[in-house]
């Protein structure tokens, strides 16, 4: 049996009781190490689980799937994924390979940022399509995520923005030299995401477009959701570009049309509680006129 | 401290290790009992947790919030919710009351159907707005959920449909007599949801509307996601109206535009594997022409 086990969002203790039982009983345990991270490292997980973990980066999963699945028809293999196992496509690929080899699979679910984001008080039912915001480079500054946020906003929906993660990236120099030397991992902050969005707002304004969000649109920044030091802050896009959220992982939500109860919840996390209601009135007018 | 603790989707062992620790250390433990159910009852949870649970139905949470929060500023109270704690609005209300009383809260996240639905192989990033399908009565047959599905389909997005749950409902007769006698709980099946949708498709066809989904649209039925006897089946809306999915809880997904990898995953769960690809070709043409 191939077990795909979600680890949740915080640290080692966020695994489920069933998940922990399975981890301890499997013959081999892989830890997926490229789409996300926990607030703790591999060693802390190994100590808590009492098991050695085999790191599986993107290359391992794509090129060594046969090794991961070896003997899984007759023994149990666990594949651990931060969050819930079906956030990323690569795991579909592993399941399909298992099915082709006649190996059964079972999923042990856990919290994912896609539902845990509800802790900020915005209703999950009112979220539209989730978008990914990628790191801009000098020569590549895509704006497609803005258009998805715009579409959600025009329908009154909130947007969860997942922020870019660069793990095991090679510099162009090392890539050309064929050197397997990797850059330090980079995790996009709420500040960086907000800055890129502010730049797009400015670009669109210069083009004379009707704006679906502005510097004053209410947004929510979330960091380390589920961990003991999680940080949530609600404010304008402009405000969130300067709030210090601390270490990774960060996520950003762009609000849509808000129910009074949703506003009451966001007020708990307001960057500037005194001006929060006024901001929202101004923002709503921007939103409704678009 | 008020702890809002997600229990996940299957049975007692789907609580997280941290969640279990907190449950065992709190002075009072409430179990939210109206928006969802686990596959096991209160007694099984009490035995596994080693704690007495106080059932909190809608009335308790809305009318006795002060009792739930009693002493929570100086001791720890746990409020257990099936899935993840922020699926339903009522928990925002409890958090707001806590905040007003100067009581801190902490969320212990867990799997929610809103992200666990990814196990069928449809990518979570490609889901639009989530909809709720309510039980029709003789005189009340709302169709608003169809229009939301339609909007998602036109954007190529999948739609997760949460199916109605009727718990502690009173008959009109008992309500008029003031008798606190409750009807047996009712959980909408995939079959019932599919039948209501088929009826709407028929209604819209008679009105001459261009259809955003038809009897042949590929849908996915899911029952008891995360439990050992979970059941997933992919087929046309018509096919899913007759597949036996067993006991609650059920959910229904209406597909949008599908990536080949998503189709490969759905094929694993096809009601009729031999005709699945042909169905999709026919359905895609319906979809693309709308």
Coordinates of C-alpha atoms in Angstrom, one line a residue:
Chain A
X1 CA 0.0 0.0 0.0
X2 CA 1.2 3.5 -0.8
X3 CA 0.1 5.9 1.9
X4 CA 0.0 9.6 1.1
X5 CA 0.0 11.3 4.5
X6 CA -0.7 15.0 5.1
X7 CA 1.5 16.6 7.9
X8 CA -0.6 19.7 8.3
X9 CA 0.8 23.2 8.6
X10 CA 2.7 23.8 11.9
X11 CA 5.2 21.3 13.3
X12 CA 5.7 17.6 14.1
X13 CA 2.6 17.3 16.3
X14 CA 0.2 18.4 13.6
X15 CA 0.3 15.0 12.1
X16 CA -2.9 13.0 12.8
X17 CA -3.0 10.1 15.3
X18 CA -3.8 7.8 12.4
X19 CA -1.0 9.3 10.3
X20 CA 1.5 8.8 13.0
X21 CA 0.5 5.2 13.5
X22 CA 1.0 4.5 9.7
X23 CA 4.3 6.3 9.6
X24 CA 5.6 4.1 12.4
X25 CA 4.5 1.0 10.7
X26 CA 5.7 1.5 7.1
X27 CA 8.8 -0.1 5.7
X28 CA 10.0 3.2 4.1
X29 CA 9.0 6.8 4.7
X30 CA 9.6 9.5 2.2
X31 CA 9.3 13.2 3.0
X32 CA 8.3 15.5 0.1
X33 CA 10.5 18.5 0.3
X34 CA 9.8 20.9 -2.5
X35 CA 6.3 22.3 -2.6
X36 CA 6.2 23.5 1.0
X37 CA 7.9 23.4 4.4
X38 CA 7.0 23.0 8.0
X39 CA 8.2 25.4 10.6
X40 CA 10.5 22.6 11.8
X41 CA 13.2 20.6 9.9
X42 CA 13.5 17.0 8.9
X43 CA 15.4 16.1 12.1
X44 CA 12.7 17.3 14.4
X45 CA 10.2 15.2 12.4
X46 CA 12.4 12.1 12.6
X47 CA 12.8 12.5 16.3
X48 CA 9.1 12.9 17.0
X49 CA 8.1 10.1 14.6
X50 CA 10.9 7.8 15.7
X51 CA 11.6 7.0 12.1
X52 CA 14.3 7.8 9.5
X53 CA 12.9 9.9 6.7
X54 CA 14.1 9.8 3.1
X55 CA 14.0 13.3 1.5
X56 CA 12.2 13.3 -1.8
X57 CA 12.8 16.4 -3.9
X58 CA 11.3 17.1 -7.3
X59 CA 13.9 15.1 -9.1
X60 CA 13.5 12.1 -6.8
X61 CA 9.7 11.9 -7.2
X62 CA 9.8 12.4 -11.0
X63 CA 12.9 10.3 -11.8
X64 CA 12.8 7.7 -9.0
X65 CA 9.2 7.0 -8.7
X66 CA 9.9 3.3 -9.3
X67 CA 12.2 3.3 -6.3
X68 CA 9.6 5.0 -4.1
X69 CA 7.0 2.4 -5.2
X70 CA 9.4 -0.5 -4.8
X71 CA 7.7 -3.5 -3.0
X72 CA 4.7 -1.3 -2.2
X73 CA 2.4 -4.0 -3.5
X74 CA 3.5 -6.3 -0.7
X75 CA 4.6 -3.9 2.0
X76 CA 3.7 -0.4 3.1
X77 CA 5.4 2.8 1.9
X78 CA 4.5 6.3 3.2
X79 CA 4.9 9.5 1.3
X80 CA 4.6 12.5 3.6
X81 CA 3.4 15.8 2.3
X82 CA 3.2 19.2 4.2
X83 CA -0.4 20.3 4.3
X84 CA -2.8 18.0 2.5
X85 CA -1.4 15.5 0.0
X86 CA -3.4 16.8 -3.0
X87 CA -2.3 20.4 -3.2
X88 CA 0.2 19.7 -5.9
X89 CA 0.0 17.8 -9.2
X90 CA 3.1 15.7 -8.8
X91 CA 1.3 13.5 -6.3
X92 CA -1.4 12.6 -8.9
X93 CA 1.5 11.4 -11.0
X94 CA 2.7 9.1 -8.1
X95 CA -0.8 7.8 -7.6
X96 CA -1.2 7.0 -11.3
X97 CA 2.1 5.2 -11.4
X98 CA 1.0 3.2 -8.4
X99 CA -2.3 2.3 -10.0
X100 CA -0.5 1.2 -13.2
X101 CA 1.7 -1.1 -11.1
X102 CA -1.3 -2.5 -9.3
X103 CA -0.4 -0.8 -6.0
X104 CA -3.3 0.5 -3.9
X105 CA -3.1 3.9 -2.3
X106 CA -4.7 5.5 0.6
X107 CA -4.8 9.2 1.6
X108 CA -4.5 10.4 5.2
X109 CA -5.8 14.0 5.0
X110 CA -4.7 17.0 7.0
X111 CA -5.1 20.7 7.1
X112 CA -4.2 22.7 4.0
X113 CA -3.7 26.4 3.7
X114 CA -6.6 26.3 1.2
X115 CA -9.1 25.7 4.0
X116 CA -7.1 26.8 7.0
X117 CA -7.1 30.4 5.6
X118 CA -10.7 30.5 7.0
X119 CA -9.1 31.3 10.4
X120 CA -8.8 35.0 9.4
X121 CA -12.6 35.2 9.4
X122 CA -13.3 35.4 5.7
X123 CA -15.8 32.7 4.7
X124 CA -14.4 29.9 2.7
X125 CA -17.6 29.8 0.6
X126 CA -16.8 33.3 -0.6
X127 CA -13.4 32.5 -2.1
X128 CA -13.0 32.3 -5.9
X129 CA -10.2 30.7 -7.8
X130 CA -6.9 30.4 -5.9
X131 CA -4.0 32.1 -7.5
X132 CA -0.2 31.8 -7.3
X133 CA 2.0 34.9 -7.2
X134 CA 5.5 34.2 -8.7
X135 CA 8.7 36.0 -8.0
X136 CA 9.4 38.6 -10.7
X137 CA 12.8 38.8 -12.2
X138 CA 14.5 41.7 -14.0
X139 CA 13.1 40.5 -17.4
X140 CA 10.0 38.6 -16.4
X141 CA 7.1 40.3 -14.7
X142 CA 3.9 38.4 -15.4
X143 CA 0.6 40.0 -14.4
X144 CA -1.7 37.1 -15.1
X145 CA -2.5 36.6 -11.3
X146 CA -3.9 40.2 -11.2
X147 CA -6.4 39.3 -13.9
X148 CA -7.6 36.3 -11.9
X149 CA -7.9 38.4 -8.7
X150 CA -9.8 40.9 -10.8
X151 CA -12.2 38.3 -12.0
X152 CA -12.9 37.1 -8.4
X153 CA -13.3 40.7 -7.2
X154 CA -15.8 41.5 -10.0
X155 CA -17.9 38.5 -8.7
X156 CA -17.5 39.7 -5.1
X157 CA -15.2 36.8 -4.2
X158 CA -12.1 36.7 -2.0
X159 CA -8.9 35.5 -3.5
X160 CA -6.3 33.3 -1.7
X161 CA -2.8 34.1 -3.2
X162 CA -0.2 31.4 -2.7
X163 CA 3.2 32.9 -2.6
X164 CA 6.2 31.6 -4.6
X165 CA 8.7 29.2 -3.1
X166 CA 12.1 28.7 -4.7
X167 CA 13.9 25.6 -3.5
X168 CA 16.9 23.9 -5.1
X169 CA 17.1 26.6 -7.7
X170 CA 20.4 26.8 -9.6
X171 CA 22.0 30.1 -10.7
X172 CA 22.3 30.5 -14.5
X173 CA 26.0 30.3 -14.1
X174 CA 26.0 27.0 -12.2
X175 CA 23.4 25.6 -14.5
X176 CA 25.6 26.4 -17.6
X177 CA 28.6 24.9 -15.9
X178 CA 26.6 21.8 -15.0
X179 CA 27.4 22.4 -11.3
X180 CA 24.8 20.9 -9.0
X181 CA 25.1 23.8 -6.6
X182 CA 21.8 25.2 -5.3
X183 CA 20.9 28.7 -4.3
X184 CA 19.5 29.2 -0.7
X185 CA 15.7 28.6 -0.6
X186 CA 13.6 31.7 -1.1
X187 CA 10.0 32.2 0.2
X188 CA 8.0 35.1 -1.0
X189 CA 6.9 37.4 1.8
X190 CA 3.5 39.2 2.0
X191 CA 5.5 42.5 1.5
X192 CA 7.0 41.3 -1.7
X193 CA 3.6 40.0 -3.0
X194 CA 2.0 43.3 -2.1
X195 CA 4.7 45.3 -3.8
X196 CA 4.3 43.4 -7.0
X197 CA 0.5 43.9 -6.9
X198 CA 1.0 47.7 -6.2
X199 CA 3.2 47.9 -9.2
X200 CA 0.6 46.2 -11.4
X201 CA -2.1 48.5 -10.0
X202 CA 0.1 51.4 -11.0
X203 CA 0.7 49.9 -14.5
X204 CA -3.0 49.4 -15.1
X205 CA -3.8 52.9 -13.9
X206 CA -1.3 54.3 -16.4
X207 CA -3.1 52.3 -19.1
X208 CA -6.3 54.0 -18.1
X209 CA -8.0 50.7 -17.0
X210 CA -10.8 50.6 -14.6
X211 CA -9.2 49.2 -11.5
X212 CA -10.5 46.1 -9.7
X213 CA -8.3 46.7 -6.7
X214 CA -6.3 49.7 -5.5
X215 CA -3.8 50.6 -2.9
X216 CA -6.7 50.9 -0.5
X217 CA -8.2 47.4 -1.1
X218 CA -8.5 45.4 2.2
X219 CA -6.2 42.5 2.2
X220 CA -5.1 39.9 4.8
X221 CA -1.6 38.7 5.3
X222 CA -1.1 35.4 7.0
X223 CA 2.2 33.8 8.2
X224 CA 2.9 30.4 9.7
X225 CA -0.8 29.5 9.9
X226 CA -1.4 26.9 12.6
X227 CA 2.0 27.4 14.3
X228 CA 2.1 28.9 17.8
X229 CA 3.7 32.1 16.4
X230 CA 1.3 32.6 13.5
X231 CA 0.7 36.1 12.4
X232 CA -2.4 37.5 10.8
X233 CA -2.8 41.2 9.8
X234 CA -5.6 42.9 7.9
X235 CA -5.2 46.3 6.2
X236 CA -4.9 48.0 2.9
X237 CA -2.6 46.5 0.2
X238 CA -0.4 49.5 0.8
X239 CA -0.2 48.8 4.6
X240 CA 0.6 45.2 4.1
X241 CA 3.6 46.0 2.0
X242 CA 5.4 47.2 5.1
X243 CA 4.1 45.0 8.0
X244 CA 6.8 42.6 9.3
X245 CA 5.3 39.0 9.2
X246 CA 8.5 37.2 10.3
X247 CA 9.6 33.9 8.8
X248 CA 7.9 31.7 6.1
X249 CA 5.4 30.6 4.9
X250 CA 3.3 33.6 4.0
X251 CA 0.0 33.8 2.2
X252 CA -2.0 36.8 1.1
X253 CA -5.8 37.2 0.7
X254 CA -7.4 39.9 -1.4
X255 CA -10.9 40.6 0.0
X256 CA -14.1 40.6 -2.2
X257 CA -17.5 41.7 -1.0
X258 CA -17.6 41.4 2.8
X259 CA -20.4 40.3 5.1
X260 CA -20.5 42.3 8.4
X261 CA -19.5 39.3 10.4
X262 CA -16.4 38.9 8.1
X263 CA -15.5 42.5 8.8
X264 CA -15.9 42.0 12.5
X265 CA -13.4 39.2 12.4
X266 CA -10.9 41.1 10.2
X267 CA -11.1 44.0 12.7
X268 CA -9.5 41.7 15.3
X269 CA -6.4 41.6 13.1
X270 CA -6.5 45.2 11.8
X271 CA -3.1 46.9 11.3
X272 CA -4.8 50.2 12.3
X273 CA -7.9 49.4 14.2
X274 CA -8.9 53.1 14.5
X275 CA -9.1 53.7 10.7
X276 CA -10.2 50.2 9.6
X277 CA -13.9 50.9 9.1
X278 CA -13.2 54.1 7.1
X279 CA -10.8 52.2 4.9
X280 CA -13.4 49.6 4.1
X281 CA -16.0 52.2 3.2
X282 CA -13.6 53.8 0.8
X283 CA -12.5 50.5 -0.6
X284 CA -16.1 49.3 -1.1
X285 CA -16.8 52.3 -3.3
X286 CA -13.8 51.5 -5.5
X287 CA -14.9 47.9 -5.7
X288 CA -18.5 48.5 -6.5
X289 CA -17.9 51.1 -9.2
X290 CA -15.7 48.7 -11.2
Chain B
X1 CA -7.9 30.1 26.2
X2 CA -10.6 28.9 23.8
X3 CA -9.3 26.2 21.6
X4 CA -11.2 25.5 18.3
X5 CA -10.0 22.0 17.3
X6 CA -10.7 20.4 13.9
X7 CA -11.4 16.7 14.1
X8 CA -10.9 15.9 10.4
X9 CA -13.2 13.8 8.3
X10 CA -13.0 10.1 9.2
X11 CA -13.1 8.8 12.8
X12 CA -11.6 9.4 16.2
X13 CA -8.0 8.8 15.1
X14 CA -8.2 11.7 12.6
X15 CA -7.6 14.2 15.3
X16 CA -4.0 15.6 15.3
X17 CA -1.5 14.7 18.0
X18 CA -1.6 18.3 19.2
X19 CA -5.4 18.4 19.1
X20 CA -5.6 15.2 21.2
X21 CA -3.1 16.7 23.8
X22 CA -5.2 19.8 24.1
X23 CA -8.5 17.9 24.4
X24 CA -7.0 15.9 27.3
X25 CA -5.8 19.0 29.1
X26 CA -8.9 21.2 28.8
X27 CA -11.3 21.7 31.7
X28 CA -14.4 21.4 29.5
X29 CA -14.7 19.9 26.0
X30 CA -17.6 20.8 23.7
X31 CA -18.5 18.8 20.5
X32 CA -20.2 20.8 17.8
X33 CA -23.0 18.6 16.5
X34 CA -24.9 20.3 13.8
X35 CA -22.9 21.3 10.7
X36 CA -21.4 17.9 10.1
X37 CA -20.8 14.4 11.4
X38 CA -18.0 11.9 11.7
X39 CA -18.5 8.3 10.7
X40 CA -18.4 7.5 14.4
X41 CA -20.6 8.8 17.3
X42 CA -19.9 10.8 20.4
X43 CA -19.3 7.7 22.5
X44 CA -16.5 6.4 20.3
X45 CA -14.8 9.8 20.5
X46 CA -15.2 10.0 24.3
X47 CA -13.6 6.6 24.6
X48 CA -10.7 7.4 22.4
X49 CA -10.1 10.9 23.9
X50 CA -10.6 9.7 27.4
X51 CA -12.8 12.7 28.0
X52 CA -16.5 13.5 28.5
X53 CA -17.8 15.6 25.7
X54 CA -20.6 18.1 26.0
X55 CA -22.8 18.2 22.8
X56 CA -23.3 21.7 21.5
X57 CA -26.0 21.9 18.9
X58 CA -27.0 25.1 17.2
X59 CA -29.1 26.3 20.1
X60 CA -26.4 25.8 22.6
X61 CA -23.8 27.7 20.6
X62 CA -26.1 30.6 19.9
X63 CA -27.9 30.8 23.2
X64 CA -25.4 29.5 25.6
X65 CA -22.2 31.0 24.3
X66 CA -21.6 32.6 27.7
X67 CA -21.7 29.1 29.3
X68 CA -19.2 27.7 26.7
X69 CA -16.9 30.6 27.4
X70 CA -17.3 30.5 31.2
X71 CA -13.9 30.8 32.9
X72 CA -12.1 30.5 29.6
X73 CA -10.0 33.5 30.5
X74 CA -8.4 31.6 33.3
X75 CA -8.7 27.9 32.2
X76 CA -8.8 26.1 28.9
X77 CA -12.0 25.2 27.0
X78 CA -12.0 23.2 23.8
X79 CA -14.7 23.4 21.1
X80 CA -14.4 20.4 18.7
X81 CA -15.6 20.8 15.1
X82 CA -15.7 18.1 12.5
X83 CA -13.4 19.0 9.6
X84 CA -11.6 22.3 10.0
X85 CA -13.1 24.8 12.5
X86 CA -13.7 27.6 10.0
X87 CA -16.1 25.9 7.6
X88 CA -19.2 27.5 9.2
X89 CA -20.0 31.1 10.3
X90 CA -21.2 30.2 13.8
X91 CA -17.6 29.7 14.9
X92 CA -16.7 33.2 13.9
X93 CA -19.5 34.3 16.3
X94 CA -18.0 32.3 19.1
X95 CA -14.5 33.8 18.4
X96 CA -15.9 37.3 18.4
X97 CA -17.7 36.8 21.7
X98 CA -14.5 35.4 23.2
X99 CA -12.5 38.4 21.9
X100 CA -15.1 40.8 23.4
X101 CA -14.7 39.0 26.8
X102 CA -10.9 39.3 26.6
X103 CA -10.5 35.6 26.0
X104 CA -7.7 34.5 23.6
X105 CA -8.4 31.8 21.1
X106 CA -6.3 29.3 19.2
X107 CA -7.2 27.2 16.2
X108 CA -5.9 23.6 15.7
X109 CA -6.5 23.0 12.1
X110 CA -7.4 19.7 10.4
X111 CA -8.6 18.3 7.0
X112 CA -11.7 19.9 5.5
X113 CA -13.7 18.5 2.6
X114 CA -12.9 21.8 0.9
X115 CA -9.3 20.7 0.4
X116 CA -9.6 16.9 0.9
X117 CA -11.8 16.8 -2.3
X118 CA -8.5 17.0 -4.1
X119 CA -8.1 13.3 -3.5
X120 CA -10.4 12.6 -6.6
X121 CA -7.6 14.0 -8.8
X122 CA -9.2 17.3 -9.8
X123 CA -6.8 20.1 -9.0
X124 CA -7.8 22.4 -6.1
X125 CA -6.4 25.4 -8.0
X126 CA -9.1 24.8 -10.6
X127 CA -12.1 25.0 -8.3
X128 CA -14.3 28.1 -8.4
X129 CA -16.8 29.1 -5.8
X130 CA -18.1 26.3 -3.5
X131 CA -21.9 25.9 -3.6
X132 CA -24.5 24.3 -1.2
X133 CA -27.3 22.2 -2.6
X134 CA -30.3 22.3 -0.3
X135 CA -33.1 19.7 0.0
X136 CA -36.1 20.7 -2.2
X137 CA -39.5 20.6 -0.7
X138 CA -42.9 20.3 -2.4
X139 CA -43.2 24.1 -2.5
X140 CA -39.6 25.3 -2.4
X141 CA -37.3 24.3 -5.3
X142 CA -34.5 27.0 -5.5
X143 CA -32.2 26.8 -8.5
X144 CA -29.6 29.4 -7.4
X145 CA -26.9 26.8 -7.0
X146 CA -27.2 25.9 -10.6
X147 CA -26.4 29.5 -11.6
X148 CA -23.2 29.4 -9.5
X149 CA -22.1 26.1 -11.1
X150 CA -22.9 27.6 -14.5
X151 CA -20.7 30.6 -13.7
X152 CA -17.8 28.3 -12.6
X153 CA -18.3 26.2 -15.7
X154 CA -18.1 29.2 -18.1
X155 CA -14.8 30.0 -16.5
X156 CA -13.6 26.4 -16.9
X157 CA -13.6 25.9 -13.1
X158 CA -14.7 22.8 -11.2
X159 CA -17.4 23.2 -8.5
X160 CA -17.6 21.5 -5.1
X161 CA -21.2 21.0 -4.1
X162 CA -21.7 20.6 -0.3
X163 CA -24.9 18.6 0.2
X164 CA -27.6 19.5 2.7
X165 CA -27.8 18.2 6.2
X166 CA -30.9 18.4 8.3
X167 CA -30.3 17.8 12.0
X168 CA -32.7 18.5 14.8
X169 CA -35.4 19.7 12.4
X170 CA -39.0 19.8 13.7
X171 CA -42.1 18.9 11.7
X172 CA -44.5 21.8 11.1
X173 CA -47.0 19.9 13.3
X174 CA -44.6 19.6 16.2
X175 CA -43.3 23.2 15.7
X176 CA -46.9 24.5 15.9
X177 CA -47.7 22.4 19.0
X178 CA -44.4 23.7 20.6
X179 CA -43.3 20.1 21.0
X180 CA -39.5 19.7 21.1
X181 CA -39.6 16.5 19.1
X182 CA -37.1 16.2 16.3
X183 CA -37.2 14.4 13.0
X184 CA -34.5 11.9 12.3
X185 CA -31.4 13.5 10.7
X186 CA -31.3 13.6 6.9
X187 CA -28.2 13.8 4.8
X188 CA -28.5 14.5 1.1
X189 CA -27.1 11.8 -1.1
X190 CA -25.2 12.2 -4.3
X191 CA -28.2 10.6 -6.0
X192 CA -30.6 13.2 -4.6
X193 CA -28.3 16.1 -5.5
X194 CA -27.9 14.7 -9.1
X195 CA -31.6 14.3 -9.5
X196 CA -32.3 17.9 -8.5
X197 CA -29.6 19.1 -10.9
X198 CA -31.1 16.9 -13.7
X199 CA -34.5 18.5 -13.0
X200 CA -33.0 22.0 -13.3
X201 CA -31.2 21.1 -16.6
X202 CA -34.6 19.9 -17.9
X203 CA -36.3 23.1 -16.7
X204 CA -33.6 25.3 -18.3
X205 CA -33.8 23.3 -21.5
X206 CA -37.6 23.9 -21.7
X207 CA -36.9 27.6 -21.2
X208 CA -34.6 27.5 -24.3
X209 CA -31.5 28.4 -22.3
X210 CA -28.1 27.6 -23.5
X211 CA -27.0 24.8 -21.1
X212 CA -23.8 25.1 -19.0
X213 CA -24.1 21.5 -18.0
X214 CA -26.1 18.5 -19.2
X215 CA -27.0 14.9 -18.3
X216 CA -23.6 14.0 -19.8
X217 CA -21.4 16.4 -17.9
X218 CA -18.7 14.6 -16.0
X219 CA -19.2 14.7 -12.3
X220 CA -17.6 13.1 -9.3
X221 CA -19.4 11.7 -6.3
X222 CA -17.5 11.3 -3.0
X223 CA -18.7 9.6 0.2
X224 CA -17.0 9.4 3.6
X225 CA -13.8 11.0 2.3
X226 CA -10.9 10.0 4.5
X227 CA -12.7 7.0 6.1
X228 CA -11.5 3.5 5.4
X229 CA -14.7 2.8 3.4
X230 CA -14.6 6.0 1.4
X231 CA -16.2 5.8 -2.1
X232 CA -15.4 7.9 -5.1
X233 CA -17.1 7.5 -8.5
X234 CA -16.7 9.5 -11.7
X235 CA -19.3 9.5 -14.4
X236 CA -22.0 11.6 -16.1
X237 CA -24.5 13.5 -13.9
X238 CA -27.1 10.9 -15.1
X239 CA -24.9 8.0 -14.1
X240 CA -24.2 9.4 -10.6
X241 CA -28.0 9.7 -10.0
X242 CA -28.1 5.9 -9.6
X243 CA -24.7 4.8 -8.1
X244 CA -25.0 3.5 -4.5
X245 CA -22.6 5.5 -2.4
X246 CA -23.6 4.1 1.0
X247 CA -23.9 6.1 4.2
X248 CA -23.2 9.9 4.8
X249 CA -21.5 12.3 4.2
X250 CA -21.7 12.7 0.5
X251 CA -20.3 15.5 -1.7
X252 CA -20.6 16.1 -5.5
X253 CA -18.2 17.8 -7.8
X254 CA -19.2 19.2 -11.2
X255 CA -16.1 19.2 -13.5
X256 CA -14.9 22.2 -15.4
X257 CA -12.2 22.2 -18.1
X258 CA -9.9 19.2 -17.4
X259 CA -6.2 18.8 -17.8
X260 CA -5.2 15.4 -19.2
X261 CA -3.7 14.4 -15.8
X262 CA -7.0 15.2 -14.1
X263 CA -8.8 13.0 -16.6
X264 CA -6.2 10.2 -15.9
X265 CA -7.0 10.4 -12.2
X266 CA -10.8 10.4 -12.7
X267 CA -10.5 7.4 -14.9
X268 CA -9.4 5.4 -11.8
X269 CA -12.8 6.0 -10.4
X270 CA -14.9 5.8 -13.6
X271 CA -18.4 4.2 -13.2
X272 CA -18.0 2.8 -16.7
X273 CA -14.2 2.8 -17.6
X274 CA -14.9 1.6 -21.1
X275 CA -17.0 4.6 -22.1
X276 CA -15.3 7.2 -19.9
X277 CA -13.2 8.9 -22.6
X278 CA -16.0 9.0 -25.1
X279 CA -18.3 10.6 -22.5
X280 CA -15.7 13.3 -21.9
X281 CA -15.3 14.2 -25.5
X282 CA -19.1 14.6 -25.8
X283 CA -19.2 16.6 -22.6
X284 CA -16.4 18.9 -23.6
X285 CA -18.3 19.9 -26.8
X286 CA -21.3 20.7 -24.7
X287 CA -19.2 22.7 -22.4
X288 CA -17.1 24.6 -25.0
X289 CA -20.1 25.6 -27.0
X290 CA -21.8 27.3 -24.1

